[in-house]
Structures are given as structure tokens and as C-alpha cells.
Short mmCIF file of C-alpha atoms in Angstrom, two decimals:
data_model
loop_
_atom_site.label_atom_id
_atom_site.label_comp_id
_atom_site.label_asym_id
_atom_site.label_seq_id
_atom_site.Cartn_x
_atom_site.Cartn_y
_atom_site.Cartn_z
CA MET A 8 -10.57 26.55 21.82
CA ASN A 9 -12.63 23.85 20.19
CA THR A 10 -13.39 24.63 16.57
CA LYS A 11 -14.37 21.13 15.46
CA ALA A 12 -16.86 21.03 12.64
CA VAL A 13 -20.50 21.46 13.57
CA ALA A 14 -23.00 19.99 11.15
CA SER A 15 -24.83 22.83 9.46
CA PRO A 16 -28.31 22.41 8.02
CA MET A 17 -28.01 20.45 4.78
CA ASP A 18 -30.42 20.42 1.94
CA SER A 19 -32.58 17.36 1.52
CA ASP A 20 -30.51 16.02 -1.37
CA ILE A 21 -27.35 15.80 0.74
CA ASP A 22 -29.28 14.31 3.65
CA GLN A 23 -30.70 11.61 1.43
CA LEU A 24 -27.33 11.00 -0.20
CA LYS A 25 -25.70 10.52 3.20
CA VAL A 26 -28.35 7.96 4.14
CA ARG A 27 -27.78 6.06 0.90
CA LEU A 28 -24.01 6.12 1.35
CA LYS A 29 -24.29 4.71 4.85
CA GLU A 30 -26.62 1.97 3.64
CA THR A 31 -24.21 1.18 0.81
CA TRP A 32 -21.18 0.77 3.05
CA MET A 33 -23.12 -1.30 5.57
CA THR A 34 -24.12 -3.74 2.82
CA GLY A 35 -22.18 -6.94 2.17
CA ASP A 36 -19.41 -8.02 4.52
CA TYR A 37 -16.55 -5.55 4.50
CA ASP A 38 -14.76 -7.46 7.23
CA ILE A 39 -14.29 -10.51 5.00
CA PHE A 40 -13.63 -8.27 2.00
CA SER A 41 -10.89 -6.25 3.70
CA ARG A 42 -8.98 -9.29 4.98
CA TYR A 43 -7.61 -9.85 1.48
CA MET A 44 -6.38 -6.24 1.43
CA GLU A 45 -4.39 -6.44 4.67
CA PRO A 46 -0.97 -7.32 3.16
CA ASP A 47 -0.82 -4.08 1.16
CA ALA A 48 -2.40 -2.13 4.01
CA TYR A 49 0.64 -3.24 5.98
CA LEU A 50 2.97 -1.99 3.23
CA PHE A 51 1.15 1.37 3.22
CA PHE A 52 1.51 1.64 6.99
CA ARG A 53 5.21 0.69 6.98
CA ARG A 54 6.01 3.67 4.74
CA LEU A 55 4.41 6.15 7.14
CA GLY A 56 7.05 5.84 9.83
CA VAL A 57 4.58 5.82 12.74
CA GLY A 58 6.40 5.44 16.04
CA PRO A 59 5.20 3.70 19.22
CA GLY A 60 3.01 5.95 21.34
CA GLN A 61 2.03 8.28 18.50
CA LYS A 62 -1.66 9.14 18.24
CA LEU A 63 -3.15 7.95 14.95
CA LEU A 64 -6.64 8.52 13.56
CA ASP A 65 -7.86 6.21 10.78
CA VAL A 66 -10.72 7.87 8.89
CA GLY A 67 -13.06 5.51 7.03
CA CYS A 68 -11.52 2.63 8.97
CA GLY A 69 -14.10 0.03 7.90
CA ALA A 70 -13.60 -3.19 9.88
CA GLY A 71 -10.25 -1.97 11.21
CA GLN A 72 -7.69 -3.33 8.76
CA LEU A 73 -5.26 -0.39 9.05
CA ALA A 74 -6.15 0.53 12.64
CA LEU A 75 -5.28 -2.97 13.86
CA ILE A 76 -1.94 -2.91 12.05
CA ALA A 77 -1.09 0.47 13.62
CA ALA A 78 -2.06 -0.69 17.11
CA ARG A 79 0.07 -3.82 16.80
CA ALA A 80 3.00 -1.50 16.02
CA GLY A 81 2.43 0.39 19.27
CA ALA A 82 0.50 3.43 18.07
CA ARG A 83 -2.38 4.86 20.12
CA VAL A 84 -5.17 4.37 17.63
CA THR A 85 -8.64 5.75 17.01
CA GLY A 86 -10.75 4.63 14.07
CA CYS A 87 -13.93 6.16 12.73
CA ASP A 88 -16.41 5.22 10.03
CA ILE A 89 -20.06 5.78 9.08
CA ALA A 90 -20.74 2.02 8.91
CA THR A 91 -21.58 1.05 12.49
CA ASN A 92 -21.78 -2.68 11.78
CA TRP A 93 -18.14 -2.81 10.67
CA LEU A 94 -17.07 -0.73 13.66
CA GLU A 95 -18.58 -3.40 15.86
CA ARG A 96 -16.66 -6.10 13.98
CA ALA A 97 -13.48 -4.03 14.38
CA ARG A 98 -14.06 -3.79 18.14
CA LYS A 99 -14.36 -7.56 18.36
CA ARG A 100 -11.13 -8.06 16.44
CA ALA A 101 -9.31 -5.57 18.69
CA SER A 102 -10.70 -7.25 21.79
CA THR A 103 -9.59 -10.68 20.59
CA GLU A 104 -6.04 -9.40 20.13
CA GLU A 105 -6.20 -7.38 23.37
CA LEU A 106 -5.53 -4.14 21.49
CA ASP A 107 -6.69 -0.86 22.98
CA ILE A 108 -8.34 0.91 20.02
CA ALA A 109 -11.19 3.39 20.16
CA PHE A 110 -13.65 2.85 17.29
CA GLU A 111 -16.22 5.63 16.91
CA GLU A 112 -18.94 6.47 14.44
CA GLY A 113 -17.82 9.47 12.45
CA ASP A 114 -18.30 11.27 9.15
CA ALA A 115 -15.14 12.34 7.27
CA GLU A 116 -16.86 15.66 6.53
CA ALA A 117 -17.52 16.40 10.23
CA LEU A 118 -15.08 14.45 12.38
CA PRO A 119 -16.16 14.14 16.03
CA PHE A 120 -12.75 15.11 17.43
CA GLU A 121 -11.09 18.21 18.87
CA ASP A 122 -8.63 20.32 16.90
CA GLU A 123 -5.00 19.20 16.56
CA GLN A 124 -5.43 15.88 18.36
CA PHE A 125 -3.48 13.41 16.24
CA ASP A 126 0.14 12.99 15.17
CA MET A 127 -0.99 11.03 12.11
CA VAL A 128 -4.31 11.08 10.26
CA THR A 129 -4.77 8.28 7.74
CA SER A 130 -7.36 7.14 5.26
CA LEU A 131 -6.88 4.00 3.20
CA VAL A 132 -9.35 4.26 0.29
CA GLY A 133 -12.00 5.47 2.74
CA ALA A 134 -12.43 9.25 3.03
CA MET A 135 -12.19 9.56 -0.75
CA PHE A 136 -15.82 8.38 -1.00
CA ALA A 137 -17.31 11.23 1.05
CA PRO A 138 -19.38 13.45 -1.28
CA ARG A 139 -17.84 16.85 -0.41
CA PRO A 140 -14.06 16.57 -0.81
CA ASN A 141 -13.16 20.10 0.29
CA ARG A 142 -14.81 19.50 3.64
CA VAL A 143 -12.91 16.23 3.97
CA ALA A 144 -9.57 17.95 3.34
CA LYS A 145 -10.42 20.67 5.85
CA GLU A 146 -11.39 18.13 8.52
CA LEU A 147 -8.34 15.90 8.03
CA THR A 148 -6.17 19.01 8.39
CA ARG A 149 -8.07 20.34 11.41
CA VAL A 150 -7.63 17.27 13.61
CA CYS A 151 -3.94 16.83 12.71
CA LYS A 152 -1.34 18.37 15.02
CA PRO A 153 1.00 21.04 13.59
CA GLY A 154 4.03 19.13 12.35
CA GLY A 155 1.94 15.96 11.98
CA LYS A 156 1.12 14.04 8.82
CA ILE A 157 -1.98 13.23 6.81
CA ALA A 158 -1.68 10.07 4.71
CA MET A 159 -4.19 8.90 2.12
CA ALA A 160 -4.34 6.10 -0.43
CA ASN A 161 -6.83 6.96 -3.20
CA TRP A 162 -7.79 4.95 -6.27
CA THR A 163 -6.97 6.62 -9.59
CA GLN A 164 -9.31 7.08 -12.52
CA GLN A 165 -6.95 5.39 -14.98
CA GLY A 166 -6.14 2.47 -12.68
CA PHE A 167 -7.88 -0.87 -12.35
CA VAL A 168 -10.41 0.20 -9.72
CA GLY A 169 -11.17 3.33 -11.72
CA GLN A 170 -11.96 1.13 -14.72
CA MET A 171 -14.13 -1.11 -12.55
CA PHE A 172 -16.09 1.89 -11.25
CA LYS A 173 -16.50 3.13 -14.82
CA ILE A 174 -18.17 -0.15 -15.77
CA ILE A 175 -20.44 -0.04 -12.73
CA GLY A 176 -21.31 3.58 -13.55
CA LYS A 177 -22.79 2.48 -16.87
CA TYR A 178 -25.50 0.62 -14.95
CA THR A 179 -26.19 3.01 -12.06
CA ALA A 180 -27.50 6.56 -11.77
CA PRO A 181 -24.95 9.34 -11.06
CA THR A 182 -25.02 10.99 -7.62
CA GLY A 183 -24.35 14.52 -8.85
CA THR A 184 -21.30 14.83 -6.58
CA PRO A 185 -17.60 14.96 -7.60
CA SER A 186 -16.16 11.61 -8.59
CA PRO A 187 -14.28 9.94 -5.70
CA LEU A 188 -11.57 9.12 -8.23
CA LEU A 189 -10.56 12.79 -8.41
CA TRP A 190 -8.81 12.11 -5.10
CA GLY A 191 -6.44 10.03 -7.24
CA ASP A 192 -5.46 13.08 -9.32
CA GLU A 193 -2.54 15.08 -7.89
CA ALA A 194 -3.78 18.43 -9.18
CA HIS A 195 -7.13 18.03 -7.42
CA VAL A 196 -5.42 16.86 -4.22
CA ARG A 197 -3.15 19.91 -4.19
CA GLU A 198 -6.11 22.21 -4.67
CA ARG A 199 -8.03 20.56 -1.82
CA PHE A 200 -5.08 20.72 0.58
CA ARG A 201 -4.11 24.29 -0.27
CA ASN A 202 -4.75 25.58 3.30
CA GLY A 203 -2.82 24.59 6.42
CA ILE A 204 -0.40 22.24 4.69
CA LEU A 205 3.35 22.80 4.86
CA ASP A 206 4.37 20.24 2.25
CA LEU A 207 2.53 17.75 0.04
CA ARG A 208 3.98 14.70 -1.69
CA CYS A 209 2.12 12.43 -4.08
CA ARG A 210 3.27 9.13 -5.58
CA LEU A 211 1.56 6.59 -7.76
CA ARG A 212 1.73 3.09 -6.34
CA PHE A 213 0.09 -0.29 -6.93
CA TYR A 214 -2.16 -2.25 -4.59
CA GLN A 215 -2.21 -5.99 -5.21
CA PHE A 216 -5.54 -7.78 -5.31
CA ASP A 217 -4.50 -11.38 -4.70
CA TYR A 218 -7.19 -14.07 -4.54
CA PRO A 219 -6.84 -17.88 -4.54
CA PHE A 220 -9.77 -18.23 -6.94
CA PRO A 221 -10.42 -17.31 -10.60
CA PRO A 222 -11.84 -14.00 -11.92
CA GLU A 223 -15.42 -15.34 -12.13
CA THR A 224 -15.31 -16.11 -8.40
CA VAL A 225 -13.66 -12.75 -7.65
CA VAL A 226 -16.60 -10.93 -9.22
CA SER A 227 -19.02 -13.03 -7.15
CA PHE A 228 -16.92 -12.29 -4.05
CA PHE A 229 -17.11 -8.53 -4.70
CA ARG A 230 -20.83 -8.77 -5.41
CA GLU A 231 -21.45 -10.54 -2.11
CA ASN A 232 -19.12 -8.60 0.18
CA TYR A 233 -18.25 -5.16 -1.26
CA GLY A 234 -21.04 -2.68 -0.52
CA PRO A 235 -20.90 -0.51 -3.70
CA MET A 236 -20.80 -3.58 -5.91
CA SER A 237 -23.56 -5.33 -4.00
CA ARG A 238 -25.85 -2.28 -4.19
CA ALA A 239 -25.16 -1.86 -7.90
CA PHE A 240 -26.20 -5.44 -8.64
CA SER A 241 -29.30 -5.23 -6.46
CA SER A 242 -30.55 -2.23 -8.47
CA LEU A 243 -30.49 -4.13 -11.78
CA SER A 244 -32.78 -6.53 -13.56
CA PRO A 245 -31.55 -10.12 -14.07
CA ASP A 246 -30.50 -9.18 -17.60
CA GLY A 247 -28.61 -6.14 -16.34
CA GLN A 248 -26.92 -8.23 -13.66
CA ALA A 249 -25.79 -10.75 -16.28
CA ARG A 250 -24.33 -8.02 -18.51
CA LEU A 251 -22.56 -6.32 -15.60
CA THR A 252 -21.12 -9.66 -14.50
CA GLU A 253 -19.85 -10.36 -18.01
CA GLU A 254 -18.09 -6.99 -18.27
CA LEU A 255 -16.51 -7.26 -14.83
CA VAL A 256 -15.25 -10.79 -15.40
CA ALA A 257 -13.70 -9.66 -18.69
CA LEU A 258 -11.95 -6.78 -16.89
CA TRP A 259 -10.51 -9.05 -14.21
CA LYS A 260 -9.39 -11.60 -16.80
CA HIS A 261 -7.71 -8.93 -18.92
CA HIS A 262 -5.63 -7.64 -15.99
CA ASN A 263 -5.02 -10.98 -14.27
CA ARG A 264 -1.31 -11.86 -14.11
CA SER A 265 -1.60 -14.95 -11.93
CA ALA A 266 0.26 -17.92 -13.35
CA GLY A 267 -2.03 -20.39 -11.60
CA HIS A 268 -5.74 -20.71 -10.95
CA GLY A 269 -5.99 -17.60 -8.81
CA THR A 270 -6.33 -13.92 -9.60
CA LEU A 271 -3.58 -11.34 -9.17
CA VAL A 272 -4.27 -7.78 -10.31
CA ASP A 273 -2.34 -4.56 -9.72
CA ALA A 274 -4.60 -1.60 -8.89
CA GLU A 275 -3.06 1.84 -9.16
CA TYR A 276 -3.57 4.35 -6.36
CA LEU A 277 -2.21 7.76 -5.42
CA GLU A 278 -0.34 7.87 -2.13
CA VAL A 279 -0.76 11.30 -0.56
CA ILE A 280 1.45 12.51 2.30
CA ALA A 281 0.57 15.99 3.59
CA TYR A 282 2.58 17.70 6.33
CA ARG A 283 0.51 19.91 8.60
CA GLY A 284 1.87 23.42 9.08
CA GLU A 285 0.93 26.56 10.98
CA ASP A 286 1.67 29.79 9.09
CA VAL A 287 2.38 28.04 5.82
CA ALA A 288 3.09 31.13 3.74
CA ASP A 289 6.37 31.89 5.53
CA ILE A 290 7.38 28.42 6.76
CA SER A 291 7.05 26.64 3.41
CA ILE A 292 9.31 29.20 1.70
CA ALA A 293 11.98 28.82 4.39
CA ARG A 294 11.82 25.04 4.34
CA SER A 295 12.02 24.89 0.54
CA ARG A 296 15.25 26.88 0.61
CA ASP A 297 16.83 24.48 3.09
CA ARG A 298 15.72 21.28 1.40
CA LYS A 299 18.34 19.44 -0.59
CA PRO A 300 17.25 18.94 -4.21
CA GLN A 301 16.23 15.32 -4.72
CA SER A 302 16.27 13.18 -7.81
CA ARG A 303 12.79 12.01 -8.66
CA ARG A 304 14.24 8.90 -10.27
CA ALA A 305 16.35 8.10 -7.20
CA GLU A 306 13.28 8.50 -5.00
CA LEU A 307 11.30 6.06 -7.16
CA LEU A 308 14.14 3.53 -7.19
CA ALA A 309 14.36 3.72 -3.40
CA ASP A 310 10.59 3.24 -3.15
CA ARG A 311 10.81 0.08 -5.27
CA ILE A 312 13.64 -1.30 -3.12
CA GLU A 313 11.56 -0.79 0.02
CA GLU A 314 8.44 -2.23 -1.57
CA GLY A 315 10.22 -5.35 -2.82
CA ALA A 316 11.77 -5.98 0.59
CA MET A 317 8.45 -5.46 2.35
CA ARG A 318 6.63 -7.86 0.03
CA LEU A 319 9.30 -10.50 0.58
CA SER A 320 9.15 -9.88 4.33
CA GLN A 321 5.36 -10.13 4.38
CA PHE A 322 5.51 -13.41 2.46
CA ALA A 323 8.24 -14.91 4.65
CA ALA A 324 6.69 -13.85 7.95
CA ASN A 325 3.68 -16.12 7.33
CA LEU A 326 5.67 -19.25 6.46
CA THR A 327 5.64 -22.34 8.67
CA ASP A 328 8.91 -23.81 9.93
CA LEU A 329 8.56 -26.56 7.35
CA GLU A 330 8.16 -24.02 4.53
CA TRP A 331 11.03 -21.90 5.87
CA ASN A 332 13.35 -24.93 5.66
CA THR A 333 12.15 -26.17 2.26
CA PRO A 334 14.98 -26.54 -0.32
CA VAL A 335 14.59 -24.59 -3.56
CA MET A 336 15.45 -26.19 -6.90
CA GLU A 337 18.59 -24.56 -8.31
CA GLY A 338 20.38 -25.85 -11.39
CA GLY A 339 18.10 -28.87 -11.59
CA LYS A 340 18.75 -30.05 -8.03
CA LYS A 341 17.79 -29.11 -4.49
CA GLY A 342 19.73 -26.10 -3.35
CA ARG A 343 19.42 -23.44 -0.68
CA THR A 344 16.43 -23.38 1.64
CA VAL A 345 13.76 -20.70 1.54
CA GLY A 346 15.13 -19.16 4.74
CA VAL A 347 18.70 -19.01 3.44
CA ILE A 348 17.53 -17.28 0.27
CA VAL A 349 15.58 -14.66 2.24
CA HIS A 350 18.69 -13.97 4.34
CA HIS A 351 20.78 -13.91 1.15
CA VAL A 352 18.60 -11.17 -0.35
CA ALA A 353 18.94 -9.17 2.87
CA SER A 354 22.71 -9.59 3.05
CA VAL A 355 23.58 -8.34 -0.44
CA TYR A 356 21.82 -4.96 -0.37
CA PRO A 357 25.01 -3.19 0.83
CA ILE A 358 27.04 -4.87 -1.94
CA GLU A 359 24.52 -3.89 -4.63
CA VAL A 360 24.47 -0.25 -3.52
CA ASP A 361 28.30 -0.12 -3.36
CA LEU A 362 28.46 -1.41 -6.95
CA ALA A 363 26.07 1.32 -8.07
CA ARG A 364 28.15 3.94 -6.21
CA ALA A 365 31.29 2.72 -7.98
CA ILE A 366 29.65 3.04 -11.40
CA ALA A 367 28.20 6.45 -10.41
CA SER A 368 31.77 7.58 -9.68
CA GLY A 369 32.86 6.48 -13.16
CA ASN A 370 34.93 3.54 -11.88
CA THR A 371 35.23 0.36 -13.92
CA VAL A 372 34.03 -2.72 -12.01
CA THR A 373 35.99 -5.82 -13.05
CA GLN A 374 36.40 -7.91 -9.91
CA VAL A 375 32.73 -8.90 -9.56
CA THR A 376 32.19 -11.89 -11.87
CA TRP A 377 29.47 -14.51 -12.00
CA GLU A 378 32.00 -17.01 -10.67
CA ALA A 379 32.68 -14.74 -7.71
CA VAL A 380 28.95 -14.34 -7.12
CA SER A 381 28.46 -18.13 -7.12
CA ALA A 382 31.29 -18.58 -4.64
CA LEU A 383 29.84 -15.87 -2.39
CA ASN A 384 26.41 -17.51 -2.50
CA ALA A 385 27.86 -20.94 -1.70
CA LYS A 386 29.80 -19.59 1.27
CA HIS A 387 26.72 -17.76 2.54
CA ALA A 388 24.59 -20.94 2.26
CA VAL A 389 27.01 -22.85 4.48
CA GLU A 390 27.46 -20.12 7.08
CA TRP A 391 23.75 -19.37 7.39
CA CYS A 392 22.20 -22.82 6.86
CA ALA A 393 20.40 -22.58 10.22
CA VAL A 394 19.33 -18.93 10.00
CA SER A 395 16.17 -18.15 11.95
CA LYS A 396 13.23 -16.30 10.52
CA ARG A 397 13.69 -13.50 13.04
CA GLN A 398 17.36 -13.03 12.11
CA ALA A 399 16.59 -12.92 8.40
CA LEU A 400 13.64 -10.55 8.61
CA GLU A 401 15.42 -8.14 10.94
CA LEU A 402 18.38 -8.00 8.55
CA LEU A 403 16.05 -7.64 5.57
CA GLN A 404 14.35 -4.63 7.12
CA LYS A 405 17.56 -2.97 8.29
CA ASN A 406 19.57 -3.43 5.10
CA SER A 407 16.73 -2.55 2.72
CA GLU A 408 15.99 0.66 4.63
CA GLN A 409 19.66 1.63 4.60
CA ALA A 410 19.93 0.80 0.90
CA ALA A 411 16.87 2.91 0.09
CA ALA A 412 18.25 5.83 2.11
CA ALA A 413 21.55 5.56 0.22
CA VAL A 414 19.83 5.44 -3.17
CA ARG A 415 17.86 8.59 -2.36
CA GLU A 416 21.20 10.44 -2.18
CA PHE A 417 21.99 9.73 -5.85
CA SER A 418 21.69 12.67 -8.22
CA ASP A 419 20.36 12.41 -11.76
CA ALA A 420 23.89 12.91 -13.08
CA GLU A 421 25.17 10.03 -10.94
CA LEU A 422 22.34 7.76 -12.06
CA ASP A 423 23.19 8.52 -15.70
CA ARG A 424 26.94 7.97 -15.36
CA ALA A 425 28.17 4.79 -17.06
CA ALA A 426 31.24 2.59 -16.68
CA PRO A 427 32.25 -0.94 -17.76
CA PHE A 428 30.71 -3.59 -15.52
CA SER A 429 31.94 -7.19 -15.35
CA LEU A 430 28.50 -8.68 -14.56
CA SER A 431 27.35 -7.19 -17.88
CA PHE A 432 30.32 -8.80 -19.70
CA GLY A 433 32.28 -5.56 -19.63
CA ALA A 434 29.61 -3.47 -21.31
CA PRO A 435 29.32 0.12 -20.01
CA VAL A 436 26.16 0.40 -17.92
CA THR A 437 24.67 3.24 -15.92
CA ALA A 438 24.36 3.35 -12.15
CA GLN A 439 20.59 3.38 -12.60
CA PHE A 440 20.77 0.13 -14.57
CA VAL A 441 22.82 -1.50 -11.79
CA LEU A 442 20.29 -0.42 -9.18
CA GLU A 443 17.32 -1.58 -11.26
CA ASP A 444 18.86 -4.91 -12.29
CA HIS A 445 20.22 -5.81 -8.87
CA ALA A 446 19.05 -3.88 -5.79
CA VAL A 447 15.47 -3.49 -7.09
CA ARG A 448 14.98 -6.72 -9.05
CA HIS A 449 16.64 -9.10 -6.60
CA SER A 450 13.87 -9.32 -3.99
CA TRP A 451 11.10 -9.58 -6.58
CA HIS A 452 12.99 -12.30 -8.48
CA HIS A 453 13.47 -14.47 -5.41
CA LEU A 454 9.97 -13.82 -4.11
CA ALA A 455 8.53 -15.22 -7.35
CA ARG A 456 10.83 -18.27 -7.11
CA LEU A 457 9.89 -18.95 -3.51
CA GLN A 458 6.17 -18.62 -4.22
CA SER A 459 6.53 -21.05 -7.11
CA THR A 460 8.55 -23.51 -5.01
CA LEU A 461 5.99 -23.59 -2.22
CA GLY A 462 2.98 -23.50 -4.55
CA GLN A 463 1.93 -20.62 -2.35
CA VAL A 464 -1.61 -19.35 -2.64
CA ALA A 465 -3.29 -16.69 -0.57
CA LYS A 466 -4.88 -17.98 2.59
CA ASN A 467 -8.64 -17.49 2.70
CA PRO A 468 -9.12 -14.86 5.43
CA SER A 469 -12.84 -15.63 5.72
CA SER A 470 -11.94 -18.96 7.31
CA GLN A 471 -10.67 -17.04 10.34
CA LEU A 472 -14.04 -15.40 11.02
CA ARG A 473 -16.14 -18.36 12.06
#
């Protein structure tokens, strides 16, 4: 039986609001805008575990950034959005890559699909902007198959984007609808997904805004290409536009952590993973009894290991052969190549986890010294001097995933256990410290070094559109 949502008569205020929202999201150039967001869209997708052949619906797909990533991975993808101009751009991108993706006009509050059609329903900072959140939650649940997953990424009120919207809100009239940023609050999300959901997991994460130009240019870029920002500026007098520009530039400058002439800002979002159930009242109780208690800290450590590996992988995948074989300065002279270092990071995950396990068991670690580490690195550099990018990235993915899975098995008591550790000059350290200082930090440390070595700046995605 088809019970898909049928649009009921709406009052004139909602009708007018819907028209304004559509006009807003069709303003600017979201295709160019979203290109800069694709690296972290890829990280979001990687965590979902979507397998080849699975049916995925991307709600609020925009110009197709997440839908294209999913289709490249072998998923059977459908995307929907209210902005028809960006759907057309998404179709062109899919056609160019010979990807079979269905892009359809659709409202997150009344999705034009049958019940229980998709294995995975996603929304990357899209559905959160629909004005009636309870209808959105109901629709996302309705079209998801029992046993399937709903995955959302939603900006938080306290995060960078929340602060940016707060500034914009000072210059624009309120809509009278719930703030989209409430989708970034776990309590509100749990209330909205209270029906039909077997299990719900929420985690705070960071989305990187990375631009090869300074904050002043970033604000201009948002004003030109991001619909809500563009509409806000167009509603103001020249004086209001100048004041809004000044406040936004100050915000970007305050949060900018780029060491060069670009802009790098971390924007907090809430990752929501909801598991679709059937008769939730009985099933959820049974499942909760069977589920092994997990350490929240171990889960977060594992997340950071996966994220660091994925960011390194994303960086390395886009390198030219010349960049891959570029020597990195070590100890004041040219040392290992970029490729060897990427493979090195991948190869030591098992060692780092074994060290943490030893400490977690209360065993003193004395045989691992900095001299031994240097000898191991030197031997690795010789043996893998001609490592290919494919070899390194495959090992990076495999070993980081296995390391993360192993870390998730640690209990709080094991993380807190301490023992003398030779790499800390014999000082007693906890297993959590070993994981943080080695398995987690290692990929981020080398990623920063490699970026500095290559003088790497983000490629301008807009250059690919002409």
C-alpha cells in the first residue's frame, strides 16, 4: 500500500514561505559553492558504510555533491531538491561522468517516493532547512526500508555556521518557523525521530571550510554563490550591506586557522544516524539487552583515527606523481618522499594499537625506544621507496579501519590503566594517552607536514565548470 505523503491544503503563510525558500536556494551558484565542500562530504559518506548496489536517497541534494560520491562508490542513487536549477546542474555532472543517478524535484516535507524504498536516506545540511521539522523526520523515516539507515549532517547553533546565521539574523526578518539549527541539538533530534526508529546515534563533528583565498574574499564568495547569504545582502541598504560584511569578515578572521593566505575554519555539525525499525517498542528493548556496553571515549578515539586517515587519504589521492615522489625535509635535509610517509603512517597503525593494548593490560613497555623507532623508519624507507599510491592508500584504509575497530573494544577501565612507557622516558602513561599521542595524532601530524612541504592550497573547483 502506498502511504506516501499527500500535500494537504496549507495556509497562505506556509505557501508564501515555501515560495521564498525555493527562490532563496535557487539564488547564487550552489554548484560552485558546494565544490569546496566535497572533501568533507566524502568523509561523511565514508562513515556510512554504503555498499555497492544499495539504494540511496539524498534529500536536499543541491547540485549533487553527495549523490555523485555515492554513485561513484556503486550505490543506486536518487537525489531530490526544491531548487530545480541545481538539479539540472547535477544531471549534467552525472552525465559527464556517465553515472546513472535519478535527480527529481522534491520537498523534504512531502517526498515524492513510495514507502520503504531506500536502504539509506541521507541529508547533508539540506533537509534541516525545511520549515516543519516533524514532517521532515516523518518523511525520512517513511521512505527508509525497515533495517535501513537515515543519516543527517546538521549545523549546530554553537558552531561556526550557527554563529554566522546569528549575525545574518540581525539584519533579516524572522520567518516564524523553528530555527534550522535545532536539528543540531540532540534532544530535538531525538524528539523528532521518536516514531519508527530502532536506534539513534548522534555525534558532534567538524566540517572544514578550506579556501585558497583570505576571509574578505570568502565573504564575497558566500555573498555571490550561497543563496541564503545572497538573499540577505540583497534585502539590505548599502550601509546595511557594509555592516554585515564587516561582521562576517571579523567572524571568519577570528576562526581562521590557516597558516598561509587562505582560510581554514572548522564548522561544528551534528552527525545523526537513525536506524529504521518496525515495532520499535519490543525490538529496541531486546536489542539493547544484547548490545555490548561501549566506551564513549573509545568510540570518539576510534572516530578520530578514522577521520585522520580519511583526511590524509583524501589529500594524497589528489597528488600528482611528481608530488607523490617529492622528498620531505627531515632533520635539515631531504628525507623520505611524500608517498613513503603516507605508507609509513598506514603501516604503523597495528603497532600503535598493540602498544596501547600492552599498557591497557598493565604491562611495562621498555623495548620501544626512539632509537628503535628511527631504525624502523629507516628500514621502511628503503623497503618501500617505490611504493605506489594505490598500495599506500589501500593499506591506509585497511589498517586504519582495523585500528579503529580494535580501539572501540577498549573499556573505560582499560583506557585509564597506566604503565611505564619507554617513548615517554619511562613515565607511567595511560592507554588513552598512547592512543591519542600516537594512533590519533600520527596521521594529522604528517598531513600537516606534507601540506607544508608541497605548499598545498585548495584547488579552485570553479575552474572545472567552464
